[in-house]
């Protein structure tokens, strides 16, 4: 995308959109003209302060969107801090990026910093503080946003993106989905790059209305907490056209349908990504009227790389590459061109890399659809020398809404075991019967020989925002439980973890 291909101001000032609703909450709404005015006012305020790095830490709200867009207009780098990050992770990001202004909906994070100086006059309900960054931060040229990957370690890594890269992805998504003036309900936190690009920018390009509800009222808490009743109540209340969900949320919505929830007829496109999804689950969702389309992406490619759409849809794949992406495979690993990030913050050796090695195993089929088998680093090698992708087995086990979470382990072990969580109405017998059914469809080396039910609260903090498990952390956290599974002679273990 060239510099003059798109300007945010042109979209917000489009006279054909001026009176249409742009952003809506349960208590307020702004038209495109009103959003434009508020963004411009906020951009001018930011420009007078001349910050280099603005950290944004807040719940989904109109003000979150305004600050994010105002930073682009003012040419200021924005660092979204997801609300599910621990204070330690957020403080690391602030120090790592050399943040000099913090904007937040609470003082909790500011209270952890050394002598923050509160700023008055921000045209927003959010609060702002001036910080004193230490040291010089190495940032690639044209960096406008730094998104931190939660990864599998305690300290997140900063992925640097330009304004053009973000809107290039949004433009490709808007063209591929092709829904005019969509009503989009943001279920994921806006601090998540996927919801940021696909849930704000893409709908704006299509003249859409973005619905912004706080976590409690949309039934989501942190990276893994879920109140299913509140979630479906929120969806039914707002009657959206489009949603972005994770595999776990898809499983939850199917479970809700089985219990009598009726999918709103307004739904036209539900994108699911963040992990491998069994084709059977996609088909089951469609039977309940959930128009679900699987996609694939990563932060280093500014989120979405490929996506199934109503025009090009093949369950079992993650769709065809978006127009700006070129996908290939090298030694079985997926590589992407045309969508590379600028590089990692503070790591000049990573800058200006045209070809991204994703770390994902997969290939393109004869029709050009992308198939992802799992993460290269996640491969389990059994003590009998068999290579097993845990995502393959997990997706098979998640093909029915028996589990709310499912993690398969077995590296250097003689067989696979699983840590699972279930809805309250699912019994141990239900679990065992289902696992035996799945096992009958898998080769012997990929069968789950024992399992244990984990209380859902024990998963907190062990998944990324996109629903991907932090496997190293999970293995460490549940070491005793895993060891117990391999020491037991039972075919399954049904003890619930409550420690």
Coordinates of C-alpha atoms in Angstrom, one line a residue:
X1 CA 0.0 0.0 0.0
X2 CA 1.4 3.4 -0.9
X3 CA 1.3 6.4 1.4
X4 CA -1.4 8.1 -0.7
X5 CA -3.6 5.0 -1.0
X6 CA -5.5 5.6 2.1
X7 CA -5.9 8.3 4.8
X8 CA -7.9 7.8 7.9
X9 CA -9.3 11.3 7.6
X10 CA -10.8 10.6 4.2
X11 CA -12.8 7.7 5.6
X12 CA -14.0 9.5 8.7
X13 CA -15.0 12.6 6.7
X14 CA -16.8 10.8 3.9
X15 CA -20.0 12.8 3.4
X16 CA -22.0 9.7 2.5
X17 CA -21.2 8.2 5.9
X18 CA -21.3 11.3 8.1
X19 CA -24.7 10.7 9.7
X20 CA -24.3 6.9 10.0
X21 CA -23.4 5.3 13.4
X22 CA -19.7 4.5 13.6
X23 CA -19.2 3.3 17.2
X24 CA -21.9 2.3 19.7
X25 CA -22.0 1.3 23.3
X26 CA -24.9 0.4 25.6
X27 CA -24.9 4.1 26.7
X28 CA -23.6 6.2 23.8
X29 CA -23.2 6.3 20.0
X30 CA -21.1 8.4 17.7
X31 CA -21.8 9.0 14.0
X32 CA -18.9 9.1 11.5
X33 CA -18.9 12.9 11.6
X34 CA -18.9 12.9 15.4
X35 CA -16.1 10.2 15.6
X36 CA -14.1 12.3 13.1
X37 CA -14.4 15.4 15.2
X38 CA -13.4 13.6 18.4
X39 CA -10.5 11.9 16.8
X40 CA -9.2 15.2 15.4
X41 CA -9.6 17.0 18.7
X42 CA -7.7 14.2 20.5
X43 CA -5.0 14.1 17.9
X44 CA -4.4 17.8 18.4
X45 CA -4.2 17.3 22.1
X46 CA -1.6 14.5 21.7
X47 CA 0.4 16.6 19.2
X48 CA 0.7 19.4 21.8
X49 CA 2.2 16.9 24.3
X50 CA 4.5 15.4 21.6
X51 CA 4.9 11.9 23.1
X52 CA 6.9 9.4 21.2
X53 CA 5.2 6.3 22.7
X54 CA 1.7 6.1 24.0
X55 CA 0.6 3.0 26.0
X56 CA -3.2 2.4 25.9
X57 CA -4.6 0.2 28.7
X58 CA -8.4 0.2 28.8
X59 CA -11.5 -1.9 28.3
X60 CA -13.3 -1.9 25.0
X61 CA -14.9 1.5 24.6
X62 CA -15.4 4.4 22.2
X63 CA -12.5 6.2 23.9
X64 CA -10.2 3.2 23.2
X65 CA -11.0 3.6 19.5
X66 CA -10.6 7.4 19.6
X67 CA -7.1 7.2 21.2
X68 CA -6.0 4.5 18.8
X69 CA -7.1 6.5 15.7
X70 CA -5.9 9.8 17.1
X71 CA -2.4 8.3 17.5
X72 CA -2.4 7.5 13.8
X73 CA -3.6 11.0 12.8
X74 CA -0.9 12.5 15.0
X75 CA 1.8 10.2 13.8
X76 CA 2.4 8.8 17.3
X77 CA 3.4 5.2 18.1
X78 CA 0.6 3.4 20.1
X79 CA 1.2 0.4 22.3
X80 CA -2.0 -1.4 23.2
X81 CA -1.7 -3.2 26.5
X82 CA -4.3 -6.0 26.7
X83 CA -6.4 -6.0 29.9
X84 CA -5.5 -9.7 30.4
X85 CA -1.8 -8.9 30.7
X86 CA -0.5 -9.1 34.3
X87 CA 0.9 -6.0 35.8
X88 CA 4.3 -7.5 35.4
X89 CA 3.9 -8.0 31.7
X90 CA 2.4 -4.5 31.2
X91 CA 5.2 -2.9 33.1
X92 CA 7.7 -4.8 31.0
X93 CA 6.1 -3.5 27.8
X94 CA 6.1 0.1 29.1
X95 CA 9.8 -0.1 30.0
X96 CA 10.7 -2.0 26.9
X97 CA 9.1 0.5 24.5
X98 CA 10.2 3.6 26.4
X99 CA 6.6 4.7 26.9
X100 CA 6.4 8.4 27.8
X101 CA 2.6 8.7 28.1
X102 CA 0.2 6.2 29.6
X103 CA -3.5 6.4 28.9
X104 CA -5.8 4.1 31.0
X105 CA -9.3 3.7 32.4
X106 CA -7.9 3.1 35.9
X107 CA -4.9 4.1 38.0
X108 CA -3.9 0.5 38.9
X109 CA -1.1 0.4 36.4
X110 CA 0.1 3.9 37.0
X111 CA 0.3 3.2 40.7
X112 CA 3.0 0.6 40.0
X113 CA 5.2 3.1 38.2
X114 CA 7.8 5.4 39.6
X115 CA 6.4 9.0 40.0
X116 CA 3.9 9.2 37.1
X117 CA 2.7 12.7 36.5
X118 CA -1.0 13.0 35.9
X119 CA -2.0 15.1 32.8
X120 CA -5.2 17.2 32.7
X121 CA -7.2 18.1 29.6
X122 CA -7.3 14.8 27.7
X123 CA -10.7 15.1 25.8
X124 CA -11.7 11.6 27.0
X125 CA -13.1 9.8 30.0
X126 CA -9.7 8.0 30.2
X127 CA -6.8 9.2 32.4
X128 CA -3.3 10.1 31.2
X129 CA 0.1 10.2 32.9
X130 CA 3.5 11.4 31.8
X131 CA 6.3 8.9 32.4
X132 CA 10.0 9.2 32.4
X133 CA 11.4 6.5 30.1
X134 CA 14.9 5.2 30.8
X135 CA 17.3 4.6 28.0
X136 CA 16.9 4.8 24.2
X137 CA 14.6 2.4 22.4
X138 CA 15.6 0.9 19.0
X139 CA 12.5 1.1 16.8
X140 CA 12.3 0.4 13.0
X141 CA 11.5 3.3 10.8
X142 CA 7.7 4.0 10.2
X143 CA 6.6 2.2 13.3
X144 CA 3.2 3.4 14.4
X145 CA 2.0 0.4 16.5
X146 CA 3.8 -2.1 18.7
X147 CA 1.7 -5.1 19.5
X148 CA 3.1 -7.4 22.1
X149 CA 2.8 -11.1 21.6
X150 CA 2.1 -12.9 24.9
X151 CA 3.9 -16.0 23.7
X152 CA 5.1 -18.7 26.0
X153 CA 7.4 -16.6 28.2
X154 CA 6.8 -14.1 30.9
X155 CA 8.0 -11.1 29.0
X156 CA 6.1 -10.3 25.8
X157 CA 7.9 -9.4 22.5
X158 CA 7.2 -6.2 20.6
X159 CA 6.1 -6.6 17.0
X160 CA 6.5 -3.3 15.1
X161 CA 3.9 -2.3 12.5
X162 CA 3.3 0.7 10.2
X163 CA 0.0 2.5 9.7
X164 CA 0.0 1.3 6.1
X165 CA 0.5 -2.3 7.1
X166 CA -2.5 -2.2 9.4
X167 CA -4.8 -0.7 6.9
X168 CA -3.6 -3.0 4.1
X169 CA -4.8 -5.9 6.1
X170 CA -8.1 -4.2 6.9
X171 CA -8.6 -3.4 3.2
X172 CA -8.0 -7.0 2.2
X173 CA -10.4 -8.2 4.8
X174 CA -13.1 -5.7 3.9
X175 CA -12.8 -6.8 0.2
X176 CA -12.8 -10.5 1.0
X177 CA -15.7 -10.4 3.4
X178 CA -17.6 -8.0 1.2
X179 CA -20.4 -7.0 3.6
X180 CA -21.6 -3.4 3.2
X181 CA -22.1 -1.4 6.4
X182 CA -21.7 -4.4 8.7
X183 CA -22.8 -4.2 12.3
X184 CA -19.8 -5.7 14.1
X185 CA -19.8 -6.8 17.8
X186 CA -16.3 -6.7 19.3
X187 CA -16.1 -9.8 21.5
X188 CA -12.3 -10.0 21.8
X189 CA -10.4 -7.2 23.7
X190 CA -9.4 -4.3 21.4
X191 CA -5.8 -4.7 22.8
X192 CA -5.8 -7.9 20.6
X193 CA -4.4 -7.1 17.2
X194 CA -6.9 -9.3 15.5
X195 CA -9.9 -7.4 16.9
X196 CA -8.1 -4.1 16.5
X197 CA -7.5 -4.6 12.7
X198 CA -10.4 -6.8 11.7
X199 CA -12.9 -5.4 14.3
X200 CA -12.3 -1.7 13.9
X201 CA -10.5 -0.8 10.7
X202 CA -12.2 -3.3 8.4
X203 CA -15.7 -2.3 9.5
X204 CA -14.8 1.4 9.1
X205 CA -13.7 0.8 5.6
X206 CA -17.1 -0.8 4.8
X207 CA -19.1 2.0 6.5
X208 CA -19.9 -0.3 9.4
X209 CA -21.1 0.2 13.0
X210 CA -18.8 -1.1 15.7
X211 CA -20.5 -2.3 18.9
X212 CA -18.3 -1.9 22.0
X213 CA -19.3 -3.6 25.2
X214 CA -17.1 -4.1 28.3
X215 CA -15.8 -7.6 29.2
X216 CA -18.3 -8.3 32.0
X217 CA -21.3 -7.5 29.9
X218 CA -20.1 -9.6 26.9
X219 CA -19.3 -12.6 29.2
X220 CA -15.6 -12.6 28.8
X221 CA -13.0 -12.3 31.7
X222 CA -9.3 -12.1 30.8
X223 CA -7.9 -14.5 28.3
X224 CA -9.9 -17.6 29.3
X225 CA -12.8 -16.7 31.6
X226 CA -16.3 -17.2 30.0
X227 CA -19.8 -16.6 31.2
X228 CA -21.7 -18.4 28.4
X229 CA -25.2 -17.1 29.4
X230 CA -24.0 -13.5 29.4
X231 CA -22.1 -14.1 26.1
X232 CA -25.2 -15.3 24.2
X233 CA -27.4 -12.7 25.9
X234 CA -25.0 -10.0 24.5
X235 CA -25.1 -11.4 21.0
X236 CA -28.8 -11.8 21.0
X237 CA -29.3 -8.3 22.3
X238 CA -27.1 -6.6 19.7
X239 CA -28.0 -8.7 16.7
X240 CA -24.6 -8.2 15.0
X241 CA -23.8 -9.1 11.3
X242 CA -20.2 -10.1 12.1
X243 CA -18.2 -11.5 14.9
X244 CA -14.6 -12.7 15.5
X245 CA -14.2 -15.7 17.8
X246 CA -11.7 -18.2 19.0
X247 CA -12.2 -22.0 18.7
X248 CA -13.1 -22.2 22.4
X249 CA -15.9 -19.6 21.9
X250 CA -17.2 -21.6 18.8
X251 CA -17.4 -24.7 21.0
X252 CA -19.3 -22.7 23.6
X253 CA -21.7 -21.2 21.1
X254 CA -22.5 -24.7 19.8
X255 CA -23.1 -25.9 23.4
X256 CA -25.5 -23.0 23.8
X257 CA -27.4 -24.0 20.7
X258 CA -27.7 -27.5 22.0
X259 CA -29.2 -26.1 25.2
X260 CA -31.8 -24.1 23.2
X261 CA -30.2 -20.8 22.2
X262 CA -31.2 -19.6 18.8
X263 CA -28.6 -18.0 16.6
X264 CA -29.6 -14.5 15.6
X265 CA -30.7 -14.3 11.9
X266 CA -28.6 -11.1 11.6
X267 CA -25.4 -13.1 11.7
X268 CA -23.7 -13.2 8.3
X269 CA -20.0 -13.8 9.0
X270 CA -18.3 -15.3 12.0
X271 CA -14.6 -15.5 11.7
X272 CA -12.8 -18.1 13.8
X273 CA -9.0 -18.4 14.3
X274 CA -6.3 -18.8 16.8
X275 CA -6.1 -22.5 16.7
X276 CA -6.9 -25.6 14.6
X277 CA -10.6 -26.2 14.2
X278 CA -12.0 -29.6 13.3
X279 CA -14.2 -29.6 10.1
X280 CA -16.9 -31.4 12.0
X281 CA -17.1 -28.5 14.4
X282 CA -17.5 -26.1 11.5
X283 CA -20.2 -28.3 10.0
X284 CA -22.0 -28.5 13.3
X285 CA -21.9 -24.8 13.7
X286 CA -23.5 -24.3 10.3
X287 CA -26.3 -26.7 11.2
X288 CA -27.2 -24.4 14.0
X289 CA -27.1 -21.4 11.7
X290 CA -23.7 -20.0 12.7
X291 CA -22.1 -18.8 9.5
X292 CA -18.5 -19.6 10.6
X293 CA -15.4 -19.2 8.5
X294 CA -12.0 -20.3 9.6
X295 CA -8.9 -18.1 9.1
X296 CA -5.2 -18.0 10.0
X297 CA -2.7 -15.3 10.9
X298 CA 0.1 -14.1 13.2
X299 CA 1.2 -10.8 14.7
X300 CA 4.3 -10.8 12.5
X301 CA 2.1 -10.5 9.5
X302 CA -0.2 -7.9 11.0
X303 CA -2.7 -10.5 12.0
X304 CA -4.8 -12.2 9.3
X305 CA -3.0 -14.1 6.4
X306 CA -5.7 -16.3 5.0
X307 CA -9.5 -16.6 5.5
X308 CA -12.4 -18.7 4.2
X309 CA -15.2 -16.5 2.8
X310 CA -18.7 -17.2 1.5
X311 CA -17.2 -17.0 -2.1
X312 CA -14.2 -19.3 -1.3
X313 CA -14.9 -21.7 1.5
X314 CA -13.4 -25.1 2.2
X315 CA -13.8 -26.5 5.7
X316 CA -10.6 -28.2 7.0
X317 CA -8.5 -25.4 5.6
X318 CA -7.9 -21.8 6.8
X319 CA -8.9 -20.3 3.5
X320 CA -7.1 -18.7 0.7
X321 CA -4.4 -16.1 1.3
X322 CA -5.6 -12.5 1.4
X323 CA -4.8 -10.4 -1.7
X324 CA -1.6 -8.8 -0.3
X325 CA -0.1 -12.1 1.0
X326 CA 1.9 -14.7 -0.8
X327 CA 2.1 -18.1 1.0
X328 CA 4.6 -20.8 0.3
X329 CA 6.1 -23.8 2.2
X330 CA 9.8 -24.6 2.8
X331 CA 10.6 -28.0 4.4
X332 CA 7.0 -28.3 5.5
X333 CA 6.9 -24.9 7.2
X334 CA 4.6 -22.1 6.1
X335 CA 6.3 -18.9 4.9
X336 CA 4.6 -15.6 4.1
X337 CA 5.7 -12.7 1.8
X338 CA 4.0 -9.3 1.3
X339 CA 2.8 -8.9 4.8
X340 CA 6.0 -8.8 6.9
X341 CA 6.2 -6.7 10.1
X342 CA 8.8 -4.0 10.3
X343 CA 10.7 -6.1 12.8
X344 CA 10.9 -6.7 16.6
X345 CA 11.5 -3.8 18.9
X346 CA 15.1 -3.5 20.0
X347 CA 16.3 -6.2 17.6
X348 CA 17.7 -4.6 14.4
X349 CA 18.7 -8.0 13.0
X350 CA 15.0 -8.7 12.6
X351 CA 14.2 -5.5 10.6
X352 CA 13.3 -5.4 6.9
X353 CA 12.7 -9.1 6.6
X354 CA 10.6 -9.7 3.5
X355 CA 9.9 -13.4 4.1
X356 CA 8.4 -14.6 7.4
X357 CA 9.0 -18.1 8.6
X358 CA 5.8 -18.7 10.6
X359 CA 6.9 -21.7 12.6
X360 CA 3.6 -23.4 11.5
X361 CA 3.6 -26.7 9.7
X362 CA 1.3 -27.0 6.7
X363 CA 0.9 -26.6 2.9
X364 CA -1.3 -25.2 0.1
X365 CA -3.7 -27.7 -1.5
X366 CA -4.2 -27.9 -5.3
X367 CA -7.0 -25.2 -5.1
X368 CA -4.8 -22.7 -3.3
X369 CA -6.3 -23.1 0.2
X370 CA -3.9 -23.0 3.2
X371 CA -3.8 -26.1 5.5
X372 CA -2.2 -25.7 8.9
X373 CA -1.2 -28.8 10.8
X374 CA 0.2 -27.2 13.9
X375 CA 3.3 -25.5 15.4
X376 CA 6.7 -26.9 14.5
X377 CA 7.9 -26.3 18.1
X378 CA 4.8 -28.0 19.5
X379 CA 5.5 -31.4 17.9
X380 CA 5.4 -34.2 20.4
X381 CA 7.9 -37.0 19.8
X382 CA 6.8 -40.1 21.7
X383 CA 9.2 -42.5 23.3
X384 CA 8.6 -44.8 20.3
X385 CA 9.8 -42.0 18.0
X386 CA 6.4 -41.0 16.5
X387 CA 6.0 -37.3 15.6
X388 CA 2.6 -36.1 16.7
X389 CA 1.0 -32.6 16.3
X390 CA -1.0 -32.0 19.5
X391 CA -3.3 -29.6 17.6
X392 CA -4.4 -32.5 15.3
X393 CA -5.5 -34.6 18.3
X394 CA -7.0 -31.6 20.2
X395 CA -9.1 -30.5 17.2
X396 CA -10.5 -34.0 16.9
X397 CA -11.4 -34.0 20.6
X398 CA -12.9 -30.5 20.4
X399 CA -15.1 -31.5 17.4
X400 CA -18.1 -31.7 19.8
X401 CA -18.8 -29.3 22.7
X402 CA -17.8 -31.9 25.3
X403 CA -14.8 -29.8 26.4
X404 CA -14.3 -26.1 27.1
X405 CA -10.5 -26.7 27.1
X406 CA -8.4 -29.6 26.0
X407 CA -4.6 -29.9 26.0
X408 CA -2.8 -33.0 24.8
X409 CA 0.6 -33.9 26.2
X410 CA 3.0 -36.8 25.7
X411 CA 6.5 -35.6 24.6
X412 CA 9.0 -38.4 25.3
X413 CA 6.2 -40.5 26.8
X414 CA 4.9 -43.9 25.6
X415 CA 1.4 -42.5 24.8
X416 CA -0.7 -39.4 24.9
X417 CA -2.7 -38.0 27.8
X418 CA -5.0 -35.0 28.1
X419 CA -5.9 -32.3 30.5
X420 CA -9.5 -31.2 29.9
X421 CA -12.3 -29.0 31.3
X422 CA -16.0 -29.5 30.7
X423 CA -19.3 -27.7 31.0
X424 CA -21.1 -28.5 34.3
X425 CA -23.7 -30.8 32.6
X426 CA -21.0 -33.2 31.2
X427 CA -20.2 -36.3 33.3
X428 CA -17.0 -38.3 33.5
X429 CA -18.8 -41.1 31.7
X430 CA -19.6 -38.6 28.8
X431 CA -16.0 -37.7 28.6
X432 CA -14.7 -41.2 28.6
X433 CA -17.2 -42.3 26.0
X434 CA -16.3 -39.4 23.7
X435 CA -12.5 -39.9 24.0
X436 CA -13.0 -43.6 23.2
X437 CA -15.0 -42.6 20.1
X438 CA -12.3 -40.2 18.9
X439 CA -9.6 -42.8 19.6
X440 CA -11.3 -45.2 17.3
X441 CA -10.7 -42.8 14.5
X442 CA -7.1 -42.1 15.3
X443 CA -4.0 -44.3 14.7
X444 CA -2.8 -46.1 17.8
X445 CA 0.1 -43.8 18.5
X446 CA -2.2 -40.7 18.5
X447 CA -4.8 -42.0 20.9
X448 CA -5.4 -40.5 24.3
X449 CA -4.9 -43.3 26.9
X450 CA -5.7 -41.3 30.1
X451 CA -7.1 -37.9 31.0
X452 CA -7.9 -35.6 33.9
X453 CA -10.5 -33.0 34.4
X454 CA -9.1 -29.6 35.3
X455 CA -11.2 -26.9 37.1
X456 CA -11.6 -24.1 34.6
X457 CA -10.2 -21.5 37.0
X458 CA -6.8 -23.3 36.8
X459 CA -6.3 -22.2 33.2
X460 CA -6.2 -18.5 34.0
X461 CA -3.2 -16.9 32.4
X462 CA -2.2 -20.1 30.5
X463 CA -3.6 -19.1 27.1
X464 CA -2.8 -16.2 24.8
X465 CA -5.4 -13.7 23.7
X466 CA -6.0 -15.6 20.5
X467 CA -6.7 -18.8 22.5
X468 CA -3.4 -20.5 21.9
X469 CA -2.1 -22.5 24.8
X470 CA 1.2 -21.5 26.4
X471 CA 2.3 -25.1 26.4
X472 CA 5.6 -24.7 28.3
X473 CA 3.7 -22.9 31.1
X474 CA 0.9 -25.5 31.1
X475 CA 3.4 -28.4 31.4
X476 CA 5.1 -26.6 34.2
X477 CA 1.9 -25.6 36.0
X478 CA 0.4 -29.1 35.8
X479 CA 3.6 -31.2 36.2
X480 CA 2.3 -33.2 39.1
X481 CA -1.0 -33.9 37.3
X482 CA 0.7 -35.0 34.2
X483 CA 3.1 -37.3 36.1
X484 CA 0.2 -38.8 37.9
X485 CA -1.5 -39.6 34.6
X486 CA 1.5 -41.5 33.5
X487 CA 1.8 -43.4 36.8
X488 CA -1.8 -44.5 37.0
X489 CA -2.9 -47.9 35.6
X490 CA -6.5 -46.6 35.1
X491 CA -7.8 -45.9 31.6
X492 CA -8.7 -42.5 32.7
X493 CA -8.4 -40.2 35.7
X494 CA -11.5 -38.3 36.7
X495 CA -10.3 -36.4 39.7
X496 CA -11.0 -32.6 39.4
X497 CA -8.0 -30.4 40.2
X498 CA -9.0 -27.9 43.0
X499 CA -5.6 -26.9 44.5

